[in-house]
Amino acid sequence: MLASHRLSLAWIGRGVEIERKFVPCTIKKGSEMIEMRYEAPRTLKAAVALLAAANGRAKVLAGGTDLLIQMRSGRIDPELLIDVKCIPELRTIAEEKGGYRFGAAVSAMELVEHEGLARMWPGVIDAVKLIGSIQVKGRATVGGNLCNASPAADSVPALVAAGALARIIGPGGRREVPVEEIPAGPGLTSLRAGEMVVSILLPKRPQRSGDAYLRFTPRTEMDIAVVGAGVNLTLNAKGVCSRARVSLGAVAERVLLLPDAAAALIGQRVDAAALERLAAAASAACRPIDDKRGTKEYRIKVAGVMARRAAQIAVKRAKGEV
Amino acid sequence: MSKHRVTATVNGDAVEFLCETGETLLEALRDELQLTGTKEGCGTGDCGACSVMLDGRLVCSCLVLGVEAQGKTIETVEGMAKGDELHPLQRKFLEHAALQCGICTPGMLISARALLERNPDPTEEEVRYWLAGNLCRCTGYHKIVEAVLDAAREMRGA
Amino acid sequence: MTVKYQEKPLKIVGTRPLRPDGVDKVTGRARYAADYNLPGQLIGKVLRSPHAHARIKSIDTSKAAALPGVKALVTRDDFADMPVEYAASGELTINFRDVTRNMMAREKVFYDGHPVAAVAATSASIAREALKLIKVEYEVLPHVIDVLEAMKPDAPLLHEHQFTDGVTPKPDKPSNVAKRMVFALGSLEEGFKQADLVIEREFNTKPVHQGYIEPQACVASYTEDGQVELWTGTQGHFVFRAQLAKVLQMDVSKIRVTATELGGGFGGKNNIYNEPLAIALSRKSHRPVKMVMTREEVFRATGPTSGANVKIKMGCTRDGRITAADAELNFQAGAFAGSSVGMASMCTFTRYDLDNVRVVGNDVTVNRPKVAAYRAPGAPIAVFGVESVIDEMARKLGIDPIDFRLKNAAKEGTQTYYGPTLGPIGFVETLNRAKAHPNYRLPLGPDQGRGIATGFWFNIGKETSSTVHVNEDGTVTLIIGIVDVAGGTRATMAMMVAEEFGIDYDKVRPVVGDTSALGFNFITAGSRGTFAGGMAAVLAARDAMEKLCRRVARIRDVPPEAVAWKDGRAQPAEGSGTQFKPMSLEEIAREAGRTGGTISGHSEINAEGAGPGFGTHIADVEVDRETGSIKILRYTIVQDVGKAIHPAYVEGQFEGGAVQGIGWALNEEYVYGADGVLQNPGFLDYRVPVASDVPFIDSVIVEVPNPNHPYGVRGCGEVPIIAPMAAISNAVENAIGVRLREQPMSPPRVLKAIEAAALATTQD
Ligand SMILES: Cc1cc2nc3c(=O)[nH]c(=O)nc-3n(C[C@H](O)[C@H](O)[C@H](O)COP(=O)(O)OP(=O)(O)OC[C@H]3O[C@@H](n4cnc5c(N)ncnc54)[C@H](O)[C@@H]3O)c2cc1C
Ligand code: FES
Ligand code: FES
């Protein structure tokens, strides 16, 4: 369980924001400063060994767009950085079983530029496109977005809606888990000691499927989601929704998968009434906080709006209209 | 304190510098290599003043560690002009009065060049969204967007 | 002094040549303060208060001092206390007692980010480590952030010695209200009696930051003989020198300040912050010290503009003539007295020709960083209220909003309520041009709306000096003492000087001189650059031309009156009856050494007669009723600048000012937690507009010459930021029928207002 004081911190961040006052001191013994080490292993095995040996004092470095900021502000103070960008498994995009597997350290720009991915999972790619600026996307990775465990991470609701699976490696070997099981709370993941994410599988999708991700931010760009909504659905030949997954970001301590909101769509033609029920279910599932980026009431209201609008886009995509 | 010895190529030149693990590429460029054309406006990826190309990718150099540059190719504003000849974007920025204080200009130019290399004929909207990671507080972006569109036109030979 | 406007055919003024600082800026060679390094320099860092309000019980620096690589430390003990003494700094007034406390806390810390100690070390990382070793013991005190809260009698008190100035009898209890000021004309009572319609409303705005992209930076070197050299990003190096001499108790002559290329200021670089600390650290360490702020420090500790509460009550007749106008402005000053409320008070209604006016301004200290000037300091806040009320009046009466303003517009001869009578101004012209603009008639779609608002700014003159050297090849070096804060001052001055001499623009090289190159120059503020600086440069050129003519008289052996300067040459004066072979600037220059020595022109003036500037804005918006998000569809600025020396740079001021105003209206604000700690000290959560947030800005330059400037210049940099908040708010009302009286109009606020309005109609 999460200690309640952690929740009271402003957690909807690009990072997890711990108050400035509690800056940890890097001074260890006497007045000697401990140096931070850097390693760039070339194999998974080497990376896992380094991670295991560091006893929790190491950090995986992917794009660094969250990590470097946390280091700069003194919020974290690792002894070792393990740069995973030289490990082939984390850097490749490949078709697999009719879907796509991409490495956790593939940059957002590489994903955005991949035509096959954009064709099959446009909603996921829309979400990836929203991460920061072009510059940030040149470095940022989906693995980092996921493992940083910000409830406002843009790619995560889209991945959750897509039913993506994450491949994890660690001292105990490999395992595969649904993406929604990884974030556990602001800045917390369910990864065990010494584990890291290797890659993410976007599964093959049935015909007449469409996904979409929308977020609300005050600015058009360079902003962190006040609310994010991912919808992934499949229509049958009659245009009735046969499968749906709905996910929300920035409305709780972690990204949420909403079976109730999905139920509002399944078996429906996704007409205005169904969309309203979806919106209501999405709003009802929110348990947000007030923070500098938005109030509770605002998040609850807009969550419904974003879910509805995302579903409309997803339906259009499923029908091949866009 | 032991430092990393990093070799890289900056604007076509082989360079070597020393840095601590926590030092950013921006700090290495400015403080170790005296390439102060690349600016720091925030140090947290929010303003784009530190934009450089890293192995052909547009990045914020404040979000890259110096050690990560090992063996990489970096391009900064100092390498944009070829000899006596300014890059068309540099010229168009001057002609359109697309800079005032100029602190955002190096980053804007690097960013705009990266856009035009991918998309030689962007719309106004595409320019605005591409440049959203580069803050400018002086110009209101008007003349910057005009300059980029005009440079694109010239570079296409249209 | 003033120089009369003379209409004449122009060759250079009014054209668009390239800026002299341009090539260095596009190639990365321009040097800003953070780009300077001195041999042997140390890096300085500041320890800042984590509390909004606390008494400093003790500061222990011993551990930090022992850290290897630490070369000097300073705290309050290293600076002299200062008595109350006022001085002008930009558009605001400063008090040295406060300046010394703001740069380094003494008895108390007054805001999150207030400096309490500074350290210089051989590297940035050592300096940062050293800060963590400094132990400060605080007694945390209750704090107050909100202006209305701070005005309450039982509010936590910042300054025990502060009694409200401007009220009689003198209060016997200290207060957070530092000063109360009243401006009045006619009789409000009479005015409201004549009114058919009276509207009274209250408005609130949040503090916003100038948001320059370059954080404050400086390099200081204190030499063994007690001389200081300082490179810093400043809007006024002479004013910095004066302040530094005071707070460091040094002779002015011992401090030399070089204004480096400036990465934006907008009023925020009128004040010293790290400079005295860097000098003190350099003095103690015997080495140069460089200090660069982080972005977080910029937000936490350098001046934003005031947040404010504004109450407006206005009355008008059925046909739209304003009969009475009353305002109360309550401005946050930040930790120390001295907000822009005085300026704001004078701007509140000064666009209209009114008989019965009162403006009351309160300057209120709160536990926030001390405010600094920001582009037309204070005016946008007051104008937001007034222009909203006017909009409401026009709408209620069914009068076109531009016609309503035309009915009341100030003209030449209008008596202002703060003193002067207005000279020739172009306000009516801007209204008429706005009304005729095609953007005023474009059709609007659903949830789209259009708003009008206007702005006024005084513009200022003040102490200015300039030197023109005629070089031996006939080129001209122009030294100005006004910092080019990036609007293009160097270019416009060179243009005026080239025009005077009758030579090509590229033959004049303008340079901003350091403090040893010229006599005192006031800060670049109040849109004075091209007005006052231009006047000084023109006079220096004229001084040189006079000397050139005298020299030619000697060379050609004719009486001095027989020589006149025309078209770049010394020629026989018309009607003098004398004939001689004219001499070009180049010819005279080549011979100068042999004919009496080099020729330079100088001017040292106190420029007067600044021409007020007026503008009319048209904003078109679209509102998303479900999210409260506002999109700016079009934005039009029509403004009288007197004369656009370089029209592209005037447009640049319009565009930049408008977009800053749009940011103020939409999303920029300081967010504090209940603990008084700033929660958004970075560009991700302090949301200045990005390129995709704004459209192109349509600029219309109106030119009604200022009679007191040789080229008719008024100054144009500040007016553009005044109207956007009001224009956008009026447009939102026009779009969805909901009026927002709180800024910024961020999506949550807009949505809340929409819901409240919906609730109100269903209850009706
Ligand atoms: C200016 C700016 C704007 C931003 N805007 C957005 C935005 O709009 N939306 C958004 O969602 N985010 C945004 N971010 C945050 C950030 O860019 C993303 O979260 C990004 O995806 C992080 O990826 P990274 O590779 O840079 O992560 P890193 O910083 O490298 O890592 C982040 C965390 O994840 C861990 N980690 C990384 N990879 C792995 C792995 N394979 N296995 C286990 N742990 C791992 C790291 O140890 C670290 O704790 C923004 C950041 C910046 C600087
Ligand atoms: S300095 Fe790197 S983005 Fe601002
Ligand atoms: S020109 Fe000053 S920030 Fe862009």
Coordinates of N, CA and C in Angstrom, one line a residue, chain B:
Chain B
M1 N 39.0 13.8 -8.3 CA 37.8 13.2 -8.9 C 38.1 12.8 -10.3
S2 N 37.9 11.5 -10.6 CA 38.2 11.0 -11.9 C 37.1 11.4 -12.9
K3 N 37.5 11.7 -14.1 CA 36.6 12.1 -15.1 C 36.6 11.2 -16.3
H4 N 35.5 11.2 -17.0 CA 35.5 10.4 -18.3 C 36.2 11.2 -19.4
R5 N 36.9 10.5 -20.2 CA 37.5 11.1 -21.3 C 36.6 10.7 -22.5
V6 N 36.1 11.7 -23.2 CA 35.1 11.5 -24.2 C 35.7 12.0 -25.5
T7 N 35.6 11.2 -26.6 CA 35.9 11.7 -27.9 C 34.7 11.7 -28.7
A8 N 34.6 12.7 -29.5 CA 33.4 12.9 -30.4 C 33.7 13.8 -31.6
T9 N 32.8 13.9 -32.5 CA 33.0 14.8 -33.6 C 32.0 16.0 -33.5
V10 N 32.5 17.2 -33.4 CA 31.7 18.3 -33.3 C 31.9 19.2 -34.5
N11 N 30.8 19.5 -35.2 CA 30.9 20.3 -36.4 C 32.0 19.8 -37.4
G12 N 32.2 18.5 -37.4 CA 33.2 18.0 -38.4 C 34.5 17.8 -37.8
D13 N 34.8 18.4 -36.6 CA 36.1 18.3 -36.0 C 36.1 17.2 -34.9
A14 N 37.2 16.4 -34.9 CA 37.4 15.5 -33.8 C 37.7 16.3 -32.5
V15 N 37.0 16.0 -31.5 CA 37.2 16.7 -30.2 C 37.4 15.7 -29.1
E16 N 37.9 16.2 -28.0 CA 38.1 15.3 -26.8 C 37.9 16.2 -25.6
F17 N 37.1 15.7 -24.7 CA 36.9 16.5 -23.5 C 36.8 15.6 -22.3
L18 N 37.0 16.2 -21.1 CA 36.8 15.4 -19.8 C 35.5 15.8 -19.2
C19 N 34.8 14.9 -18.6 CA 33.6 15.3 -17.8 C 33.3 14.3 -16.7
E20 N 32.6 14.9 -15.7 CA 32.1 14.0 -14.7 C 30.8 13.4 -15.2
T21 N 30.4 12.3 -14.5 CA 29.2 11.6 -15.0 C 28.0 12.5 -15.1
G22 N 27.8 13.3 -14.1 CA 26.6 14.1 -14.0 C 26.6 15.3 -14.9
E23 N 27.8 15.6 -15.6 CA 27.8 16.8 -16.5 C 27.1 16.5 -17.8
T24 N 26.4 17.5 -18.2 CA 25.6 17.4 -19.5 C 26.5 17.7 -20.7
L25 N 25.9 17.3 -21.8 CA 26.6 17.6 -23.1 C 26.6 19.1 -23.2
L26 N 25.6 19.8 -22.8 CA 25.5 21.3 -22.9 C 26.7 21.9 -22.1
E27 N 26.9 21.4 -20.9 CA 28.1 21.9 -20.1 C 29.4 21.6 -20.8
A28 N 29.5 20.4 -21.4 CA 30.7 20.0 -22.0 C 31.0 20.9 -23.2
L29 N 29.9 21.2 -24.0 CA 30.1 22.1 -25.2 C 30.5 23.5 -24.7
R30 N 29.8 24.0 -23.8 CA 30.1 25.4 -23.4 C 31.3 25.6 -22.5
D31 N 31.5 24.7 -21.5 CA 32.6 24.9 -20.6 C 33.9 24.2 -21.0
E32 N 33.8 23.0 -21.6 CA 35.0 22.3 -21.9 C 35.5 22.7 -23.3
L33 N 34.5 22.8 -24.3 CA 34.9 23.0 -25.7 C 34.8 24.5 -26.0
Q34 N 34.3 25.3 -25.1 CA 34.2 26.8 -25.4 C 33.3 27.1 -26.6
L35 N 32.3 26.1 -26.8 CA 31.4 26.4 -27.9 C 30.1 27.0 -27.2
T36 N 30.2 28.3 -27.0 CA 29.1 28.9 -26.2 C 27.9 29.4 -27.1
G37 N 27.9 29.1 -28.3 CA 26.8 29.4 -29.2 C 25.5 28.7 -28.7
T38 N 25.7 27.5 -28.2 CA 24.5 26.7 -27.7 C 24.2 27.3 -26.3
K39 N 23.0 27.6 -26.1 CA 22.6 28.4 -24.9 C 21.9 27.5 -23.8
E40 N 21.9 28.0 -22.6 CA 21.1 27.3 -21.6 C 20.0 28.3 -21.1
G41 N 18.8 27.9 -21.3 CA 17.7 28.8 -20.8 C 17.0 28.2 -19.6
C42 N 17.1 26.8 -19.5 CA 16.4 26.2 -18.4 C 17.1 25.0 -17.8
G43 N 17.9 24.3 -18.6 CA 18.6 23.1 -18.1 C 17.6 21.9 -17.9
T44 N 16.4 22.0 -18.2 CA 15.4 20.9 -18.0 C 14.6 20.6 -19.2
G45 N 15.1 20.9 -20.4 CA 14.4 20.4 -21.6 C 13.2 21.2 -22.0
D46 N 12.9 22.3 -21.3 CA 11.7 23.0 -21.5 C 11.8 24.2 -22.6
C47 N 13.0 24.6 -22.9 CA 13.1 25.9 -23.7 C 13.7 25.7 -25.0
G48 N 14.5 24.7 -25.2 CA 15.1 24.4 -26.5 C 16.3 25.3 -26.9
A49 N 16.7 26.2 -26.0 CA 17.8 27.0 -26.3 C 19.1 26.2 -26.5
C50 N 19.2 25.0 -26.0 CA 20.4 24.2 -26.0 C 20.3 23.2 -27.2
S51 N 19.4 23.3 -28.1 CA 19.2 22.3 -29.1 C 20.4 22.1 -30.0
V52 N 20.8 20.8 -30.2 CA 21.9 20.4 -31.1 C 21.4 19.2 -31.8
M53 N 22.2 18.8 -32.8 CA 22.0 17.5 -33.5 C 22.9 16.5 -32.9
L54 N 22.4 15.4 -32.6 CA 23.3 14.3 -32.0 C 23.0 13.1 -32.9
D55 N 24.1 12.7 -33.6 CA 23.9 11.6 -34.6 C 22.7 11.8 -35.5
G56 N 22.5 13.1 -35.9 CA 21.4 13.3 -36.9 C 20.0 13.5 -36.2
R57 N 20.0 13.5 -34.9 CA 18.7 13.7 -34.2 C 18.7 15.0 -33.4
L58 N 17.6 15.7 -33.5 CA 17.5 16.9 -32.8 C 17.2 16.6 -31.3
V59 N 18.1 17.1 -30.4 CA 17.9 16.9 -29.0 C 18.2 18.1 -28.2
C60 N 17.8 18.1 -26.9 CA 18.3 19.2 -26.0 C 19.6 18.7 -25.4
S61 N 20.6 19.5 -25.6 CA 21.9 19.0 -25.1 C 21.9 19.1 -23.5
C62 N 21.0 19.8 -22.9 CA 20.9 19.7 -21.4 C 20.3 18.4 -20.9
L63 N 19.8 17.6 -21.8 CA 19.2 16.3 -21.4 C 20.0 15.2 -21.9
V64 N 21.3 15.5 -22.3 CA 22.2 14.4 -22.7 C 23.4 14.5 -21.8
L65 N 23.9 13.4 -21.3 CA 25.1 13.5 -20.5 C 26.3 13.6 -21.5
G66 N 27.4 14.2 -21.0 CA 28.6 14.4 -21.7 C 29.1 13.0 -22.1
V67 N 29.1 12.0 -21.2 CA 29.6 10.7 -21.5 C 28.8 10.0 -22.6
E68 N 27.6 10.3 -22.7 CA 26.8 9.7 -23.8 C 27.2 10.1 -25.2
A69 N 28.0 11.2 -25.2 CA 28.4 11.7 -26.5 C 29.6 10.9 -27.1
Q70 N 30.1 10.0 -26.3 CA 31.3 9.2 -26.8 C 31.0 8.6 -28.2
G71 N 31.9 9.0 -29.1 CA 31.9 8.4 -30.4 C 30.8 9.0 -31.3
K72 N 30.1 10.0 -30.8 CA 28.9 10.5 -31.5 C 29.3 11.8 -32.4
T73 N 28.4 12.1 -33.3 CA 28.6 13.3 -34.1 C 27.6 14.4 -33.6
I74 N 28.1 15.5 -33.4 CA 27.3 16.6 -32.8 C 27.4 17.8 -33.8
E75 N 26.2 18.4 -34.0 CA 26.3 19.6 -34.8 C 25.6 20.8 -34.0
T76 N 26.3 21.9 -34.0 CA 25.8 23.1 -33.2 C 25.7 24.2 -34.2
V77 N 25.2 25.3 -33.6 CA 25.0 26.5 -34.5 C 26.3 27.0 -35.1
E78 N 27.4 26.8 -34.4 CA 28.7 27.2 -34.9 C 29.1 26.6 -36.2
G79 N 28.4 25.5 -36.5 CA 28.8 24.8 -37.7 C 27.8 25.0 -38.9
M80 N 26.8 25.9 -38.7 CA 25.8 26.1 -39.7 C 26.2 26.8 -40.9
A81 N 27.0 27.8 -40.8 CA 27.5 28.6 -41.9 C 28.6 27.8 -42.6
K82 N 28.6 27.8 -43.9 CA 29.7 27.2 -44.6 C 30.7 28.2 -45.1
G83 N 31.8 28.4 -44.4 CA 32.8 29.4 -44.8 C 32.1 30.8 -44.7
D84 N 32.2 31.5 -45.8 CA 31.6 32.9 -45.8 C 30.1 32.9 -46.0
E85 N 29.6 31.7 -46.3 CA 28.2 31.7 -46.6 C 27.3 31.2 -45.5
L86 N 26.4 32.1 -45.1 CA 25.4 31.7 -44.0 C 24.5 30.7 -44.6
H87 N 24.0 29.9 -43.7 CA 22.9 28.9 -44.1 C 21.7 29.8 -44.5
P88 N 20.9 29.3 -45.5 CA 19.7 30.1 -45.8 C 18.8 30.5 -44.6
L89 N 18.7 29.6 -43.7 CA 17.9 29.9 -42.5 C 18.5 31.1 -41.7
Q90 N 19.8 31.1 -41.6 CA 20.5 32.2 -40.9 C 20.2 33.5 -41.6
R91 N 20.3 33.5 -42.9 CA 20.1 34.6 -43.7 C 18.7 35.1 -43.6
K92 N 17.7 34.2 -43.7 CA 16.3 34.5 -43.6 C 15.9 35.1 -42.2
F93 N 16.6 34.5 -41.2 CA 16.3 35.1 -39.9 C 16.7 36.5 -39.8
L94 N 17.9 36.8 -40.4 CA 18.3 38.2 -40.4 C 17.3 39.1 -41.3
E95 N 17.0 38.6 -42.5 CA 16.2 39.4 -43.4 C 14.8 39.7 -42.8
H96 N 14.3 38.7 -42.1 CA 12.9 38.8 -41.6 C 12.9 39.4 -40.2
A97 N 14.0 39.8 -39.7 CA 14.1 40.3 -38.3 C 13.5 39.3 -37.3
A98 N 13.8 38.1 -37.6 CA 13.3 37.0 -36.8 C 14.0 36.8 -35.5
L99 N 14.9 37.7 -35.1 CA 15.5 37.6 -33.8 C 15.6 39.0 -33.2
Q100 N 15.4 39.0 -31.9 CA 15.6 40.2 -31.1 C 16.8 40.0 -30.2
C101 N 16.5 39.5 -29.0 CA 17.7 39.3 -28.1 C 18.6 38.2 -28.6
G102 N 18.1 37.3 -29.4 CA 18.9 36.3 -30.0 C 19.3 35.1 -29.1
I103 N 18.8 35.1 -27.9 CA 19.2 34.0 -27.0 C 18.6 32.6 -27.5
C104 N 17.4 32.7 -28.1 CA 16.7 31.5 -28.6 C 17.2 31.1 -30.0
T105 N 17.9 32.1 -30.6 CA 18.2 31.9 -32.1 C 19.0 30.7 -32.4
P106 N 20.1 30.4 -31.7 CA 20.9 29.2 -32.1 C 20.0 27.9 -32.0
G107 N 19.2 27.8 -31.0 CA 18.4 26.6 -30.9 C 17.3 26.6 -31.9
M108 N 16.7 27.8 -32.2 CA 15.7 27.9 -33.2 C 16.2 27.4 -34.6
L109 N 17.4 27.9 -34.9 CA 18.0 27.6 -36.2 C 18.3 26.1 -36.3
I110 N 18.9 25.5 -35.3 CA 19.2 24.1 -35.4 C 17.9 23.3 -35.5
S111 N 16.9 23.7 -34.8 CA 15.6 23.0 -34.8 C 14.9 23.2 -36.2
A112 N 15.0 24.4 -36.7 CA 14.3 24.7 -38.0 C 15.1 23.9 -39.1
R113 N 16.4 23.8 -39.0 CA 17.1 23.1 -40.0 C 16.7 21.6 -40.0
A114 N 16.6 21.1 -38.8 CA 16.2 19.7 -38.7 C 14.8 19.5 -39.3
L115 N 13.9 20.4 -39.2 CA 12.6 20.3 -39.8 C 12.7 20.3 -41.3
L116 N 13.4 21.3 -41.8 CA 13.5 21.4 -43.3 C 14.2 20.2 -43.9
E117 N 15.1 19.6 -43.2 CA 15.8 18.4 -43.8 C 14.8 17.3 -43.9
R118 N 13.8 17.2 -43.0 CA 12.8 16.1 -43.1 C 11.6 16.5 -44.0
N119 N 11.3 17.8 -43.9 CA 10.1 18.3 -44.6 C 10.4 19.6 -45.3
P120 N 10.8 19.5 -46.6 CA 11.2 20.7 -47.2 C 10.1 21.7 -47.5
D121 N 8.8 21.3 -47.3 CA 7.7 22.2 -47.7 C 6.6 22.1 -46.5
P122 N 7.0 22.6 -45.4 CA 6.1 22.5 -44.2 C 5.0 23.6 -44.3
T123 N 3.9 23.3 -43.7 CA 2.8 24.3 -43.6 C 3.2 25.2 -42.4
E124 N 2.4 26.3 -42.3 CA 2.7 27.2 -41.1 C 2.4 26.4 -39.8
E125 N 1.4 25.6 -39.8 CA 1.1 24.8 -38.6 C 2.2 23.8 -38.3
E126 N 2.7 23.2 -39.3 CA 3.8 22.2 -39.1 C 5.0 22.9 -38.5
V127 N 5.3 24.1 -39.0 CA 6.4 24.9 -38.5 C 6.2 25.2 -37.0
R128 N 5.0 25.7 -36.7 CA 4.7 26.1 -35.3 C 4.8 24.9 -34.4
Y129 N 4.2 23.7 -34.8 CA 4.3 22.6 -33.9 C 5.7 22.0 -33.8
W130 N 6.5 22.0 -34.8 CA 7.8 21.6 -34.8 C 8.7 22.4 -33.8
L131 N 8.4 23.7 -33.9 CA 9.2 24.7 -33.1 C 8.7 24.9 -31.7
A132 N 7.6 24.1 -31.3 CA 7.0 24.3 -30.0 C 8.0 24.1 -28.9
G133 N 9.0 23.3 -29.1 CA 10.0 23.0 -28.1 C 11.1 24.1 -28.0
N134 N 10.9 25.2 -28.8 CA 11.9 26.3 -28.7 C 11.1 27.5 -28.3
L135 N 11.3 27.9 -27.0 CA 10.7 29.1 -26.5 C 11.4 30.4 -27.0
C136 N 10.5 31.4 -27.4 CA 11.1 32.7 -27.7 C 10.2 33.7 -27.0
R137 N 10.7 34.5 -26.2 CA 9.9 35.5 -25.4 C 9.9 36.8 -26.1
C138 N 10.7 37.1 -27.1 CA 10.8 38.4 -27.7 C 9.9 38.6 -28.9
T139 N 9.9 37.6 -29.7 CA 9.3 37.9 -31.1 C 7.8 37.5 -31.2
G140 N 7.3 36.8 -30.3 CA 5.9 36.3 -30.5 C 5.9 35.3 -31.7
Y141 N 7.0 34.8 -32.1 CA 7.2 33.7 -33.1 C 6.8 34.2 -34.6
H142 N 6.2 35.3 -34.7 CA 5.6 35.7 -36.0 C 6.8 35.7 -37.1
K143 N 7.8 36.4 -36.8 CA 8.8 36.6 -37.9 C 9.7 35.3 -38.0
I144 N 9.7 34.5 -36.9 CA 10.5 33.3 -37.0 C 9.8 32.3 -37.9
V145 N 8.5 32.2 -37.8 CA 7.7 31.3 -38.6 C 7.8 31.8 -40.1
E146 N 7.7 33.1 -40.3 CA 7.9 33.6 -41.6 C 9.2 33.3 -42.2
A147 N 10.2 33.5 -41.4 CA 11.6 33.2 -41.9 C 11.8 31.8 -42.3
V148 N 11.3 30.9 -41.5 CA 11.4 29.4 -41.8 C 10.7 29.1 -43.1
L149 N 9.5 29.6 -43.2 CA 8.7 29.3 -44.4 C 9.4 29.9 -45.7
D150 N 10.0 31.1 -45.5 CA 10.7 31.7 -46.6 C 12.0 30.9 -47.0
A151 N 12.7 30.5 -45.9 CA 13.9 29.8 -46.2 C 13.6 28.4 -46.9
A152 N 12.5 27.8 -46.4 CA 12.1 26.6 -47.1 C 11.8 26.8 -48.6
R153 N 11.1 27.9 -48.8 CA 10.8 28.2 -50.2 C 12.1 28.4 -51.0
E154 N 13.0 29.1 -50.5 CA 14.3 29.4 -51.2 C 15.0 28.0 -51.4
M155 N 15.1 27.2 -50.3 CA 15.9 26.0 -50.4 C 15.2 25.0 -51.4
R156 N 13.9 25.1 -51.5 CA 13.3 24.2 -52.5 C 13.5 24.7 -53.9
G157 N 14.0 26.0 -54.0 CA 14.1 26.6 -55.3 C 12.8 27.0 -55.9
A158 N 11.8 27.2 -55.0 CA 10.5 27.6 -55.5 C 10.4 29.1 -55.6

